[in-house]
Amino acid sequence: MGDAMVRTHRSGDVLVVEVLGPLEAATVGALRSVVLDTIDVQRPAVLTVDLRRVPFMDSIGIGTLVAINNKTRDVGGRMEVRSPSPFVHRLLQVTGLTELFGLPDLPVDAPVSGAGVILPL
């Protein structure tokens, strides 16, 4: 698919990590190490992971988010996920992680992409 990149910035006690691109086996290695190292150094009270620019995530991406969450807790902080795409949000819901990451559940009938939406005639 393509490389995932990360941008970070700090706003008070909140460290914001913006992920750009898919979170999948081919892209998460460097991302994971950069974010985990940043958590070690900056020790944020709150880590916000912004997923608005993540079109796709697989099980390796989910594992990376869980590892980032665990590391944030280890340094005394908490992690929240912000603005996942409908596909990623549904994936987090199906795996039971929405509550852990501070996300509401999507309604059962919410579309996860533009495909497959049928409008009544």
mmCIF file with all atom_site columns, C-alpha atoms in Angstrom:
data_model
loop_
_atom_site.group_PDB
_atom_site.id
_atom_site.type_symbol
_atom_site.label_atom_id
_atom_site.label_alt_id
_atom_site.label_comp_id
_atom_site.label_asym_id
_atom_site.label_entity_id
_atom_site.label_seq_id
_atom_site.pdbx_PDB_ins_code
_atom_site.Cartn_x
_atom_site.Cartn_y
_atom_site.Cartn_z
_atom_site.occupancy
_atom_site.B_iso_or_equiv
_atom_site.pdbx_formal_charge
_atom_site.auth_seq_id
_atom_site.auth_comp_id
_atom_site.auth_asym_id
_atom_site.auth_atom_id
_atom_site.pdbx_PDB_model_num
ATOM 1   C CA . MET A 1 1   ? 0.000   0.000  0.000  1.00 0.00 ? 1   MET A CA 1
ATOM 2   C CA . GLY A 1 2   ? 2.547   2.609  1.002  1.00 0.00 ? 2   GLY A CA 1
ATOM 3   C CA . ASP A 1 3   ? 4.682   3.856  3.833  1.00 0.00 ? 3   ASP A CA 1
ATOM 4   C CA . ALA A 1 4   ? 3.174   5.074  7.078  1.00 0.00 ? 4   ALA A CA 1
ATOM 5   C CA . MET A 1 5   ? 4.708   8.253  8.415  1.00 0.00 ? 5   MET A CA 1
ATOM 6   C CA . VAL A 1 6   ? 4.312   9.981  11.724 1.00 0.00 ? 6   VAL A CA 1
ATOM 7   C CA . ARG A 1 7   ? 4.278   13.591 12.872 1.00 0.00 ? 7   ARG A CA 1
ATOM 8   C CA . THR A 1 8   ? 4.343   14.542 16.518 1.00 0.00 ? 8   THR A CA 1
ATOM 9   C CA . HIS A 1 9   ? 3.725   17.767 18.362 1.00 0.00 ? 9   HIS A CA 1
ATOM 10  C CA . ARG A 1 10  ? 3.181   18.671 21.966 1.00 0.00 ? 10  ARG A CA 1
ATOM 11  C CA . SER A 1 11  ? 0.402   20.783 23.434 1.00 0.00 ? 11  SER A CA 1
ATOM 12  C CA . GLY A 1 12  ? 0.974   21.143 27.180 1.00 0.00 ? 12  GLY A CA 1
ATOM 13  C CA . ASP A 1 13  ? 0.841   17.692 28.761 1.00 0.00 ? 13  ASP A CA 1
ATOM 14  C CA . VAL A 1 14  ? -0.601  16.167 25.573 1.00 0.00 ? 14  VAL A CA 1
ATOM 15  C CA . LEU A 1 15  ? 1.634   14.553 22.972 1.00 0.00 ? 15  LEU A CA 1
ATOM 16  C CA . VAL A 1 16  ? -0.188  14.281 19.636 1.00 0.00 ? 16  VAL A CA 1
ATOM 17  C CA . VAL A 1 17  ? 0.954   11.634 17.164 1.00 0.00 ? 17  VAL A CA 1
ATOM 18  C CA . GLU A 1 18  ? -0.481  11.975 13.657 1.00 0.00 ? 18  GLU A CA 1
ATOM 19  C CA . VAL A 1 19  ? -0.226  8.807  11.576 1.00 0.00 ? 19  VAL A CA 1
ATOM 20  C CA . LEU A 1 20  ? -0.170  9.257  7.804  1.00 0.00 ? 20  LEU A CA 1
ATOM 21  C CA . GLY A 1 21  ? -0.778  6.152  5.719  1.00 0.00 ? 21  GLY A CA 1
ATOM 22  C CA . PRO A 1 22  ? -1.752  2.533  6.311  1.00 0.00 ? 22  PRO A CA 1
ATOM 23  C CA . LEU A 1 23  ? -0.880  0.685  9.507  1.00 0.00 ? 23  LEU A CA 1
ATOM 24  C CA . GLU A 1 24  ? 0.054   -2.754 8.262  1.00 0.00 ? 24  GLU A CA 1
ATOM 25  C CA . ALA A 1 25  ? 2.867   -5.293 8.518  1.00 0.00 ? 25  ALA A CA 1
ATOM 26  C CA . ALA A 1 26  ? 4.981   -3.560 5.871  1.00 0.00 ? 26  ALA A CA 1
ATOM 27  C CA . THR A 1 27  ? 4.797   -0.105 7.479  1.00 0.00 ? 27  THR A CA 1
ATOM 28  C CA . VAL A 1 28  ? 4.568   -0.304 11.269 1.00 0.00 ? 28  VAL A CA 1
ATOM 29  C CA . GLY A 1 29  ? 8.108   -1.304 12.282 1.00 0.00 ? 29  GLY A CA 1
ATOM 30  C CA . ALA A 1 30  ? 9.800   2.069  12.103 1.00 0.00 ? 30  ALA A CA 1
ATOM 31  C CA . LEU A 1 31  ? 6.640   3.860  13.217 1.00 0.00 ? 31  LEU A CA 1
ATOM 32  C CA . ARG A 1 32  ? 6.368   1.668  16.287 1.00 0.00 ? 32  ARG A CA 1
ATOM 33  C CA . SER A 1 33  ? 9.960   2.216  17.365 1.00 0.00 ? 33  SER A CA 1
ATOM 34  C CA . VAL A 1 34  ? 9.808   6.002  16.825 1.00 0.00 ? 34  VAL A CA 1
ATOM 35  C CA . VAL A 1 35  ? 6.610   6.379  18.852 1.00 0.00 ? 35  VAL A CA 1
ATOM 36  C CA . LEU A 1 36  ? 7.778   4.070  21.656 1.00 0.00 ? 36  LEU A CA 1
ATOM 37  C CA . ASP A 1 37  ? 11.093  5.954  21.897 1.00 0.00 ? 37  ASP A CA 1
ATOM 38  C CA . THR A 1 38  ? 9.229   9.293  21.941 1.00 0.00 ? 38  THR A CA 1
ATOM 39  C CA . ILE A 1 39  ? 7.035   8.062  24.801 1.00 0.00 ? 39  ILE A CA 1
ATOM 40  C CA . ASP A 1 40  ? 10.157  7.022  26.744 1.00 0.00 ? 40  ASP A CA 1
ATOM 41  C CA . VAL A 1 41  ? 11.741  10.445 26.336 1.00 0.00 ? 41  VAL A CA 1
ATOM 42  C CA . GLN A 1 42  ? 8.707   12.728 26.640 1.00 0.00 ? 42  GLN A CA 1
ATOM 43  C CA . ARG A 1 43  ? 6.628   10.679 29.132 1.00 0.00 ? 43  ARG A CA 1
ATOM 44  C CA . PRO A 1 44  ? 3.311   12.322 28.166 1.00 0.00 ? 44  PRO A CA 1
ATOM 45  C CA . ALA A 1 45  ? 0.391   12.519 30.600 1.00 0.00 ? 45  ALA A CA 1
ATOM 46  C CA . VAL A 1 46  ? -1.870  12.044 27.566 1.00 0.00 ? 46  VAL A CA 1
ATOM 47  C CA . LEU A 1 47  ? -0.910  10.579 24.200 1.00 0.00 ? 47  LEU A CA 1
ATOM 48  C CA . THR A 1 48  ? -3.412  11.294 21.432 1.00 0.00 ? 48  THR A CA 1
ATOM 49  C CA . VAL A 1 49  ? -3.017  9.144  18.323 1.00 0.00 ? 49  VAL A CA 1
ATOM 50  C CA . ASP A 1 50  ? -4.711  10.844 15.367 1.00 0.00 ? 50  ASP A CA 1
ATOM 51  C CA . LEU A 1 51  ? -5.777  8.271  12.762 1.00 0.00 ? 51  LEU A CA 1
ATOM 52  C CA . ARG A 1 52  ? -7.749  10.499 10.382 1.00 0.00 ? 52  ARG A CA 1
ATOM 53  C CA . ARG A 1 53  ? -5.203  9.819  7.595  1.00 0.00 ? 53  ARG A CA 1
ATOM 54  C CA . VAL A 1 54  ? -5.034  6.047  8.084  1.00 0.00 ? 54  VAL A CA 1
ATOM 55  C CA . PRO A 1 55  ? -7.124  4.436  5.329  1.00 0.00 ? 55  PRO A CA 1
ATOM 56  C CA . PHE A 1 56  ? -6.296  0.835  6.285  1.00 0.00 ? 56  PHE A CA 1
ATOM 57  C CA . MET A 1 57  ? -5.091  -1.106 9.300  1.00 0.00 ? 57  MET A CA 1
ATOM 58  C CA . ASP A 1 58  ? -4.436  -4.811 9.781  1.00 0.00 ? 58  ASP A CA 1
ATOM 59  C CA . SER A 1 59  ? -3.807  -6.945 12.885 1.00 0.00 ? 59  SER A CA 1
ATOM 60  C CA . ILE A 1 60  ? -0.185  -5.778 13.057 1.00 0.00 ? 60  ILE A CA 1
ATOM 61  C CA . GLY A 1 61  ? -1.437  -2.186 13.172 1.00 0.00 ? 61  GLY A CA 1
ATOM 62  C CA . ILE A 1 62  ? -3.840  -3.097 15.968 1.00 0.00 ? 62  ILE A CA 1
ATOM 63  C CA . GLY A 1 63  ? -0.989  -4.751 17.866 1.00 0.00 ? 63  GLY A CA 1
ATOM 64  C CA . THR A 1 64  ? 1.079   -1.595 17.434 1.00 0.00 ? 64  THR A CA 1
ATOM 65  C CA . LEU A 1 65  ? -1.686  0.574  18.920 1.00 0.00 ? 65  LEU A CA 1
ATOM 66  C CA . VAL A 1 66  ? -1.961  -1.814 21.882 1.00 0.00 ? 66  VAL A CA 1
ATOM 67  C CA . ALA A 1 67  ? 1.835   -1.706 22.395 1.00 0.00 ? 67  ALA A CA 1
ATOM 68  C CA . ILE A 1 68  ? 1.778   2.116  22.274 1.00 0.00 ? 68  ILE A CA 1
ATOM 69  C CA . ASN A 1 69  ? -1.098  2.128  24.782 1.00 0.00 ? 69  ASN A CA 1
ATOM 70  C CA . ASN A 1 70  ? 0.787   -0.212 27.120 1.00 0.00 ? 70  ASN A CA 1
ATOM 71  C CA . LYS A 1 71  ? 3.973   1.860  26.910 1.00 0.00 ? 71  LYS A CA 1
ATOM 72  C CA . THR A 1 72  ? 2.034   5.054  27.635 1.00 0.00 ? 72  THR A CA 1
ATOM 73  C CA . ARG A 1 73  ? 0.497   3.411  30.718 1.00 0.00 ? 73  ARG A CA 1
ATOM 74  C CA . ASP A 1 74  ? 3.956   2.203  31.815 1.00 0.00 ? 74  ASP A CA 1
ATOM 75  C CA . VAL A 1 75  ? 5.166   5.821  31.985 1.00 0.00 ? 75  VAL A CA 1
ATOM 76  C CA . GLY A 1 76  ? 2.067   6.917  33.912 1.00 0.00 ? 76  GLY A CA 1
ATOM 77  C CA . GLY A 1 77  ? 0.038   8.341  31.033 1.00 0.00 ? 77  GLY A CA 1
ATOM 78  C CA . ARG A 1 78  ? -3.040  7.403  29.093 1.00 0.00 ? 78  ARG A CA 1
ATOM 79  C CA . MET A 1 79  ? -3.619  7.021  25.384 1.00 0.00 ? 79  MET A CA 1
ATOM 80  C CA . GLU A 1 80  ? -6.620  8.027  23.320 1.00 0.00 ? 80  GLU A CA 1
ATOM 81  C CA . VAL A 1 81  ? -7.346  7.523  19.640 1.00 0.00 ? 81  VAL A CA 1
ATOM 82  C CA . ARG A 1 82  ? -8.833  10.385 17.650 1.00 0.00 ? 82  ARG A CA 1
ATOM 83  C CA . SER A 1 83  ? -10.656 10.542 14.297 1.00 0.00 ? 83  SER A CA 1
ATOM 84  C CA . PRO A 1 84  ? -10.255 7.017  12.891 1.00 0.00 ? 84  PRO A CA 1
ATOM 85  C CA . SER A 1 85  ? -11.702 6.395  9.436  1.00 0.00 ? 85  SER A CA 1
ATOM 86  C CA . PRO A 1 86  ? -14.949 4.411  9.481  1.00 0.00 ? 86  PRO A CA 1
ATOM 87  C CA . PHE A 1 87  ? -13.044 1.262  8.389  1.00 0.00 ? 87  PHE A CA 1
ATOM 88  C CA . VAL A 1 88  ? -10.465 1.598  11.185 1.00 0.00 ? 88  VAL A CA 1
ATOM 89  C CA . HIS A 1 89  ? -13.150 2.543  13.731 1.00 0.00 ? 89  HIS A CA 1
ATOM 90  C CA . ARG A 1 90  ? -15.180 -0.567 12.859 1.00 0.00 ? 90  ARG A CA 1
ATOM 91  C CA . LEU A 1 91  ? -12.044 -2.731 13.111 1.00 0.00 ? 91  LEU A CA 1
ATOM 92  C CA . LEU A 1 92  ? -11.315 -1.357 16.589 1.00 0.00 ? 92  LEU A CA 1
ATOM 93  C CA . GLN A 1 93  ? -14.944 -1.955 17.562 1.00 0.00 ? 93  GLN A CA 1
ATOM 94  C CA . VAL A 1 94  ? -14.957 -5.555 16.318 1.00 0.00 ? 94  VAL A CA 1
ATOM 95  C CA . THR A 1 95  ? -11.773 -6.269 18.275 1.00 0.00 ? 95  THR A CA 1
ATOM 96  C CA . GLY A 1 96  ? -13.231 -4.731 21.449 1.00 0.00 ? 96  GLY A CA 1
ATOM 97  C CA . LEU A 1 97  ? -10.728 -1.865 21.630 1.00 0.00 ? 97  LEU A CA 1
ATOM 98  C CA . THR A 1 98  ? -12.975 1.186  21.234 1.00 0.00 ? 98  THR A CA 1
ATOM 99  C CA . GLU A 1 99  ? -13.491 1.580  24.984 1.00 0.00 ? 99  GLU A CA 1
ATOM 100 C CA . LEU A 1 100 ? -9.780  1.117  25.726 1.00 0.00 ? 100 LEU A CA 1
ATOM 101 C CA . PHE A 1 101 ? -8.929  3.866  23.224 1.00 0.00 ? 101 PHE A CA 1
ATOM 102 C CA . GLY A 1 102 ? -11.698 6.254  24.306 1.00 0.00 ? 102 GLY A CA 1
ATOM 103 C CA . LEU A 1 103 ? -13.897 5.839  21.221 1.00 0.00 ? 103 LEU A CA 1
ATOM 104 C CA . PRO A 1 104 ? -17.672 5.396  21.069 1.00 0.00 ? 104 PRO A CA 1
ATOM 105 C CA . ASP A 1 105 ? -19.054 2.396  19.218 1.00 0.00 ? 105 ASP A CA 1
ATOM 106 C CA . LEU A 1 106 ? -20.335 3.018  15.698 1.00 0.00 ? 106 LEU A CA 1
ATOM 107 C CA . PRO A 1 107 ? -24.024 2.318  15.079 1.00 0.00 ? 107 PRO A CA 1
ATOM 108 C CA . VAL A 1 108 ? -24.561 -1.170 13.675 1.00 0.00 ? 108 VAL A CA 1
ATOM 109 C CA . ASP A 1 109 ? -25.831 0.227  10.364 1.00 0.00 ? 109 ASP A CA 1
ATOM 110 C CA . ALA A 1 110 ? -23.030 2.789  9.885  1.00 0.00 ? 110 ALA A CA 1
ATOM 111 C CA . PRO A 1 111 ? -21.266 2.321  6.531  1.00 0.00 ? 111 PRO A CA 1
ATOM 112 C CA . VAL A 1 112 ? -17.551 1.594  6.789  1.00 0.00 ? 112 VAL A CA 1
ATOM 113 C CA . SER A 1 113 ? -16.799 2.880  3.314  1.00 0.00 ? 113 SER A CA 1
ATOM 114 C CA . GLY A 1 114 ? -18.586 4.412  0.362  1.00 0.00 ? 114 GLY A CA 1
ATOM 115 C CA . ALA A 1 115 ? -18.824 0.993  -1.264 1.00 0.00 ? 115 ALA A CA 1
ATOM 116 C CA . GLY A 1 116 ? -21.953 -0.994 -0.737 1.00 0.00 ? 116 GLY A CA 1
ATOM 117 C CA . VAL A 1 117 ? -24.171 1.891  0.294  1.00 0.00 ? 117 VAL A CA 1
ATOM 118 C CA . ILE A 1 118 ? -27.552 1.392  -1.343 1.00 0.00 ? 118 ILE A CA 1
ATOM 119 C CA . LEU A 1 119 ? -29.889 4.337  -1.481 1.00 0.00 ? 119 LEU A CA 1
ATOM 120 C CA . PRO A 1 120 ? -33.649 3.692  -1.653 1.00 0.00 ? 120 PRO A CA 1
ATOM 121 C CA . LEU A 1 121 ? -35.355 4.376  -4.978 1.00 0.00 ? 121 LEU A CA 1
#
